[in-house]
Short mmCIF file of C-alpha atoms in Angstrom, two decimals:
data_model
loop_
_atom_site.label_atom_id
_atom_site.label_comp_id
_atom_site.label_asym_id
_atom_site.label_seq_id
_atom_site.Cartn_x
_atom_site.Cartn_y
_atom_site.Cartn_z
CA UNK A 2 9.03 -19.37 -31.86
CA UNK A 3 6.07 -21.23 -32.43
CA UNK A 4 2.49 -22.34 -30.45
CA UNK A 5 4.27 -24.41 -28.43
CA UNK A 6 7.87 -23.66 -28.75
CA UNK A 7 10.80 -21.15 -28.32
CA UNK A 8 13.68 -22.50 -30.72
CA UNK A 9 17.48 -21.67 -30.64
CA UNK A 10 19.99 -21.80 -34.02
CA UNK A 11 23.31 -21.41 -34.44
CA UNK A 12 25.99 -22.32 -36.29
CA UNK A 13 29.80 -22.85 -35.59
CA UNK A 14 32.47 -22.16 -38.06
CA UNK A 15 36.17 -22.15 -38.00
CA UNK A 16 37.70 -20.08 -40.58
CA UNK A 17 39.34 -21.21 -44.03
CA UNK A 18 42.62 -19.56 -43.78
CA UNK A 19 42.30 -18.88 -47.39
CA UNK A 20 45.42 -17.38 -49.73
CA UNK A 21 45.08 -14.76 -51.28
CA UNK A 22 41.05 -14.92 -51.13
CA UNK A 23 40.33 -17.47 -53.86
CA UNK A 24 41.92 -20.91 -52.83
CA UNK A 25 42.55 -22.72 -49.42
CA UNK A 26 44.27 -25.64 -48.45
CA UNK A 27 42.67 -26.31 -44.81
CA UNK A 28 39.44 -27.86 -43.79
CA UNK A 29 36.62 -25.49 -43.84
CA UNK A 30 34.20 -26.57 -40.51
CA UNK A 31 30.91 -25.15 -40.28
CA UNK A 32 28.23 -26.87 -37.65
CA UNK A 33 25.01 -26.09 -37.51
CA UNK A 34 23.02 -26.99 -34.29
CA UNK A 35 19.78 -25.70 -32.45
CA UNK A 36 17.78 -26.75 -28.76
CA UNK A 37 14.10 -25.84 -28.43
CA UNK A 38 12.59 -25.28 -25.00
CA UNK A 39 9.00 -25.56 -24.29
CA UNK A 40 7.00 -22.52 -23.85
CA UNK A 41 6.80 -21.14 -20.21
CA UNK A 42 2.61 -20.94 -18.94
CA UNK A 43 2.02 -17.63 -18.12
CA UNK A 44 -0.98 -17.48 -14.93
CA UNK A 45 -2.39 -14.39 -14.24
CA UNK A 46 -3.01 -14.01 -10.35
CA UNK A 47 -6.06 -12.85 -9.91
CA UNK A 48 -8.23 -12.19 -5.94
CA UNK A 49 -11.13 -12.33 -4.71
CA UNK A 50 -12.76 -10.52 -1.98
CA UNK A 51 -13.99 -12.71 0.95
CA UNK A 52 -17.09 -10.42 1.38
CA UNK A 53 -18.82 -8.37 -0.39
CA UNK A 54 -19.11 -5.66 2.11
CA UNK A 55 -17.66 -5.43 5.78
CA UNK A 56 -20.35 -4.00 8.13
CA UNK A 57 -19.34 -2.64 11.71
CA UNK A 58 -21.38 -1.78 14.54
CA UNK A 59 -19.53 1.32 16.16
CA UNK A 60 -20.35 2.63 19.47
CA UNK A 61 -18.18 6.40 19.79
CA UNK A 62 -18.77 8.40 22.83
CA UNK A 63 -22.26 9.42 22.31
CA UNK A 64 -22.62 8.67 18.81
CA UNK A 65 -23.83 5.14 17.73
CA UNK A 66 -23.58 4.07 13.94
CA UNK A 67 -23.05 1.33 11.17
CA UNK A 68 -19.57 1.69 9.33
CA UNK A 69 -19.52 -0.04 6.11
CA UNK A 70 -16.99 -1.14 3.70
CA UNK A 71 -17.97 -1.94 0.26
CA UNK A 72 -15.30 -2.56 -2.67
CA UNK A 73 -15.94 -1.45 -6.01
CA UNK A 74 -14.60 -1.74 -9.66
CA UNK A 75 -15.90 1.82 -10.84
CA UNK A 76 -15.61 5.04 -9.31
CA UNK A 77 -19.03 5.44 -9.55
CA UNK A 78 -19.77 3.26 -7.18
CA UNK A 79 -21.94 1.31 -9.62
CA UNK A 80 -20.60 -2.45 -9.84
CA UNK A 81 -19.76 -3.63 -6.22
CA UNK A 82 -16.94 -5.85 -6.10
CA UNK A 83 -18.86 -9.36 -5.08
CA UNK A 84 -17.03 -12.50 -3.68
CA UNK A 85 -17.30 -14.53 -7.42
CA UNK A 86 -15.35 -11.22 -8.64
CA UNK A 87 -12.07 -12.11 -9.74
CA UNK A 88 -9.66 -8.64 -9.46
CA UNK A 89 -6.13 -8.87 -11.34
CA UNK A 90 -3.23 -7.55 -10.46
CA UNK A 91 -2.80 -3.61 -11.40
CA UNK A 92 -6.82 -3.48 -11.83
CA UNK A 93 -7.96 0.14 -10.11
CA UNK A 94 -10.49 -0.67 -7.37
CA UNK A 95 -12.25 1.95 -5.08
CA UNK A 96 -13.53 1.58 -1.40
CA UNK A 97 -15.80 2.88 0.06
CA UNK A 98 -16.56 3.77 3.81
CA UNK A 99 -19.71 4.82 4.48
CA UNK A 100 -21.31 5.34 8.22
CA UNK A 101 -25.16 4.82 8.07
CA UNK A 102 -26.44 6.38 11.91
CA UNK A 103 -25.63 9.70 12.14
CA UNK A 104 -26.08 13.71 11.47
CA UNK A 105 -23.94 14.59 7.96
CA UNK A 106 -24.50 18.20 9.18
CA UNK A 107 -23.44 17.55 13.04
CA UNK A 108 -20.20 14.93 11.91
CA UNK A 109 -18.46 13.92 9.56
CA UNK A 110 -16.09 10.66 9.65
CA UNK A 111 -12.89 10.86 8.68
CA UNK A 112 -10.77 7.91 7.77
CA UNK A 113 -6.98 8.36 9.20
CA UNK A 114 -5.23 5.52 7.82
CA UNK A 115 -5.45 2.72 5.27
CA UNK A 116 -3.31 -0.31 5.00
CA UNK A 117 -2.43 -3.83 4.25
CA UNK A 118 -1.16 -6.59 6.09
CA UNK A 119 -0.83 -10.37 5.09
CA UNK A 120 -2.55 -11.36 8.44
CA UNK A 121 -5.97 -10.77 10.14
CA UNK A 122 -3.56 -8.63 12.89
CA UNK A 123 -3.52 -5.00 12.13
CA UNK A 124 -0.23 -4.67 13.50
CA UNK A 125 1.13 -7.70 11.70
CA UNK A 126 4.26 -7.34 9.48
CA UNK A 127 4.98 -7.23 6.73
CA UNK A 128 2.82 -3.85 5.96
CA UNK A 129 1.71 -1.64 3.17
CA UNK A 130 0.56 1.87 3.90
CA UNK A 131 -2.42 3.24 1.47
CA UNK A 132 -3.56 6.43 3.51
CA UNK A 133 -1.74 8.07 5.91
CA UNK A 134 -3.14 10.96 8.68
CA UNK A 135 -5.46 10.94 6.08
CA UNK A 136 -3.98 11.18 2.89
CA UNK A 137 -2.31 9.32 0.35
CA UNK A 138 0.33 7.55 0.52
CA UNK A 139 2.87 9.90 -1.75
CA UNK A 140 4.68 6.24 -2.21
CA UNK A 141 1.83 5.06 -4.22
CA UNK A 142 1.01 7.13 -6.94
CA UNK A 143 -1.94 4.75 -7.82
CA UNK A 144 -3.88 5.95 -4.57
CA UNK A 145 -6.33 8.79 -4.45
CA UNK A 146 -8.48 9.77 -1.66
CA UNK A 147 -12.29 11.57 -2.16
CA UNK A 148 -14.42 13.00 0.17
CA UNK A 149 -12.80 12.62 3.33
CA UNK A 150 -13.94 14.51 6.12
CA UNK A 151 -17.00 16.38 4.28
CA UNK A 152 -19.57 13.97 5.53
CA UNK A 153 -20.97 10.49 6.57
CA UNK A 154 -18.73 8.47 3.70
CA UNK A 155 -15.43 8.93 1.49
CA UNK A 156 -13.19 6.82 -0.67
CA UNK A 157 -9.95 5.99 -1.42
CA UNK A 158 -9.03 3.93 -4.71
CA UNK A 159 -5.63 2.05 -5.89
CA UNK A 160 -4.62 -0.64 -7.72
CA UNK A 161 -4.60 -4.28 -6.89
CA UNK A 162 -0.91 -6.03 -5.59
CA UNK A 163 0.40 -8.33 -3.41
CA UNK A 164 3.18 -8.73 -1.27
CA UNK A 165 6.45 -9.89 -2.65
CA UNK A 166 7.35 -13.38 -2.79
CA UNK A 167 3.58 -13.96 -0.89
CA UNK A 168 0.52 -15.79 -1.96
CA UNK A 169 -1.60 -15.77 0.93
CA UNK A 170 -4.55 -13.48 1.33
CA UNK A 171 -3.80 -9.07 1.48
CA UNK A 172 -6.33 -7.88 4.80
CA UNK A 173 -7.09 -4.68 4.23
CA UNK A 174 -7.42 -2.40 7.57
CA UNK A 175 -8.76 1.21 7.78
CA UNK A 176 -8.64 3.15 10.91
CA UNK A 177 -11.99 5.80 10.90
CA UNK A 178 -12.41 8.49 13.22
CA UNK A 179 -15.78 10.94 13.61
CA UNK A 180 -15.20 14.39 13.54
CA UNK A 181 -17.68 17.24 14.52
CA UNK A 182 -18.54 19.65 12.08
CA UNK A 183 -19.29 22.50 14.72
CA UNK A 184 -16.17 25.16 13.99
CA UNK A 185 -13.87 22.83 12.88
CA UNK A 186 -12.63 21.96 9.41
CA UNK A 187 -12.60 18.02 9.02
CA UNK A 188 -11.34 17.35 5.97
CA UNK A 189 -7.11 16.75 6.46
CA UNK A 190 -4.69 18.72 3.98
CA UNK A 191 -2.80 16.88 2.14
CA UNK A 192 -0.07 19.83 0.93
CA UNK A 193 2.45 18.34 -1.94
CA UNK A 194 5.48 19.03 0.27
CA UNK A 195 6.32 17.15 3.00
CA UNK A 196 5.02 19.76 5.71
CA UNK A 197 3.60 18.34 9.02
CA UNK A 198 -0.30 18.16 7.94
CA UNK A 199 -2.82 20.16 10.12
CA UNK A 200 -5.19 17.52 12.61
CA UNK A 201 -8.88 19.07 13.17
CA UNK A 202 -10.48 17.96 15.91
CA UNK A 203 -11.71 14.57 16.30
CA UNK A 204 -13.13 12.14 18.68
CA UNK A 205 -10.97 10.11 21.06
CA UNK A 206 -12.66 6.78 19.90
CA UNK A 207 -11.70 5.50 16.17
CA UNK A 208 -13.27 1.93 14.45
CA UNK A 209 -11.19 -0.24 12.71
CA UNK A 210 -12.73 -2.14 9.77
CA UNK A 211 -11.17 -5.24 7.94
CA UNK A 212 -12.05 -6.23 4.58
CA UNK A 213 -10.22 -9.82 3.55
CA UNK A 214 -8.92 -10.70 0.01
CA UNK A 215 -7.66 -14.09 -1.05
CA UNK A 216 -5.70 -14.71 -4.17
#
């Protein structure tokens, strides 16, 4: 192999039928050949987000708020993901959903469910579950959820992918429901088995948020 190249020797013989190991009286055929093939490029798929941040205005029974969505490359929320930032495939990303709006002690929001489609629809096909009734998908071992349910914002992290044998853009959806604080437990468990996971009480009105990313 060389900068350019990938090259391919071998050699043919047919045997001498010798006698008695030191003389032979046949032809003795030995061809040598090679091919070379020209080196495959190798492009590394990277995305982009379409937005910087998604922000929602959210109307919930008698709570009003602003629901934001903000991608980041750090889990400490330091270096926001902007729409000139290219992600590549496996990278770990976090996002963050944060309502601005209302009483941290009164509610909390809790978000319910996470997941990807490869159209604006939420109920499109085909989809990818991140966070389920709250938790993580156990699929995915590359998603982790923090915060959720213990006041106005959480976040849930994985890694960058797309859909098999698809190049168009991954919308990401997340289904967020408020949950008041007031003898209730918000935050869901997320036990390691697969036991049915215990639902606090939550408002009948949830916000969906999209966040686009194009590849």
């Amino acid at each position: 192999m060389n900068n350019s190249q990938i090259l391919y020797k071998n050699t043919i013989m047919k045997g001498n039928g010798s006698q008695n190991g030191v003389i032979t009286r046949k032809d003795q055929v030995q061809i040598d050949f090679s091919c070379f093939y020209t080196k495959p490029d190798v492009q590394s798929l990277s995305f982009r987000i379409k937005d910087s941040s998604v922000v929602l205005q959210v109307v919930s029974g008698p709570w009003t708020y602003t629901l934001t969505m903000a991608a980041y490359t750090d889990g400490g929320l330091q270096n926001l993901v902007e729409s000139s930032t290219e992600l590549q495939l496996n990278q770990k990303v976090w996002l963050q959903l944060k309502a601005d709006g209302l009483d941290g002690d009164a509610v909390a929001i809790v978000t319910d469910s996470c997941w990807a489609t490869t159209q604006p629809s939420t109920d499109s096909s085909p989809r990818y579950d991140l966070v389920i009734a709250g938790c993580p998908n156990k699929a995915d071992q590359t998603v982790t959820v923090e915060g959720n349910g213990l006041g106005t914002s959480n976040v849930f992290s994985f890694n960058v992918f797309q859909f098999s044998g698809e190049t168009s853009a991954i919308y990401l959806h997340c289904k967020v429901e408020l949950c008041p604080k007031e003898g209730t437990t918000c935050a869901p468990t997320c036990p390691a088995s697969s036991k049915r996971r215990r639902r606090s009480s939550r408002s009948n009105t949830a916000a969906l948020i999209t966040m686009a990313w194009s590849n």
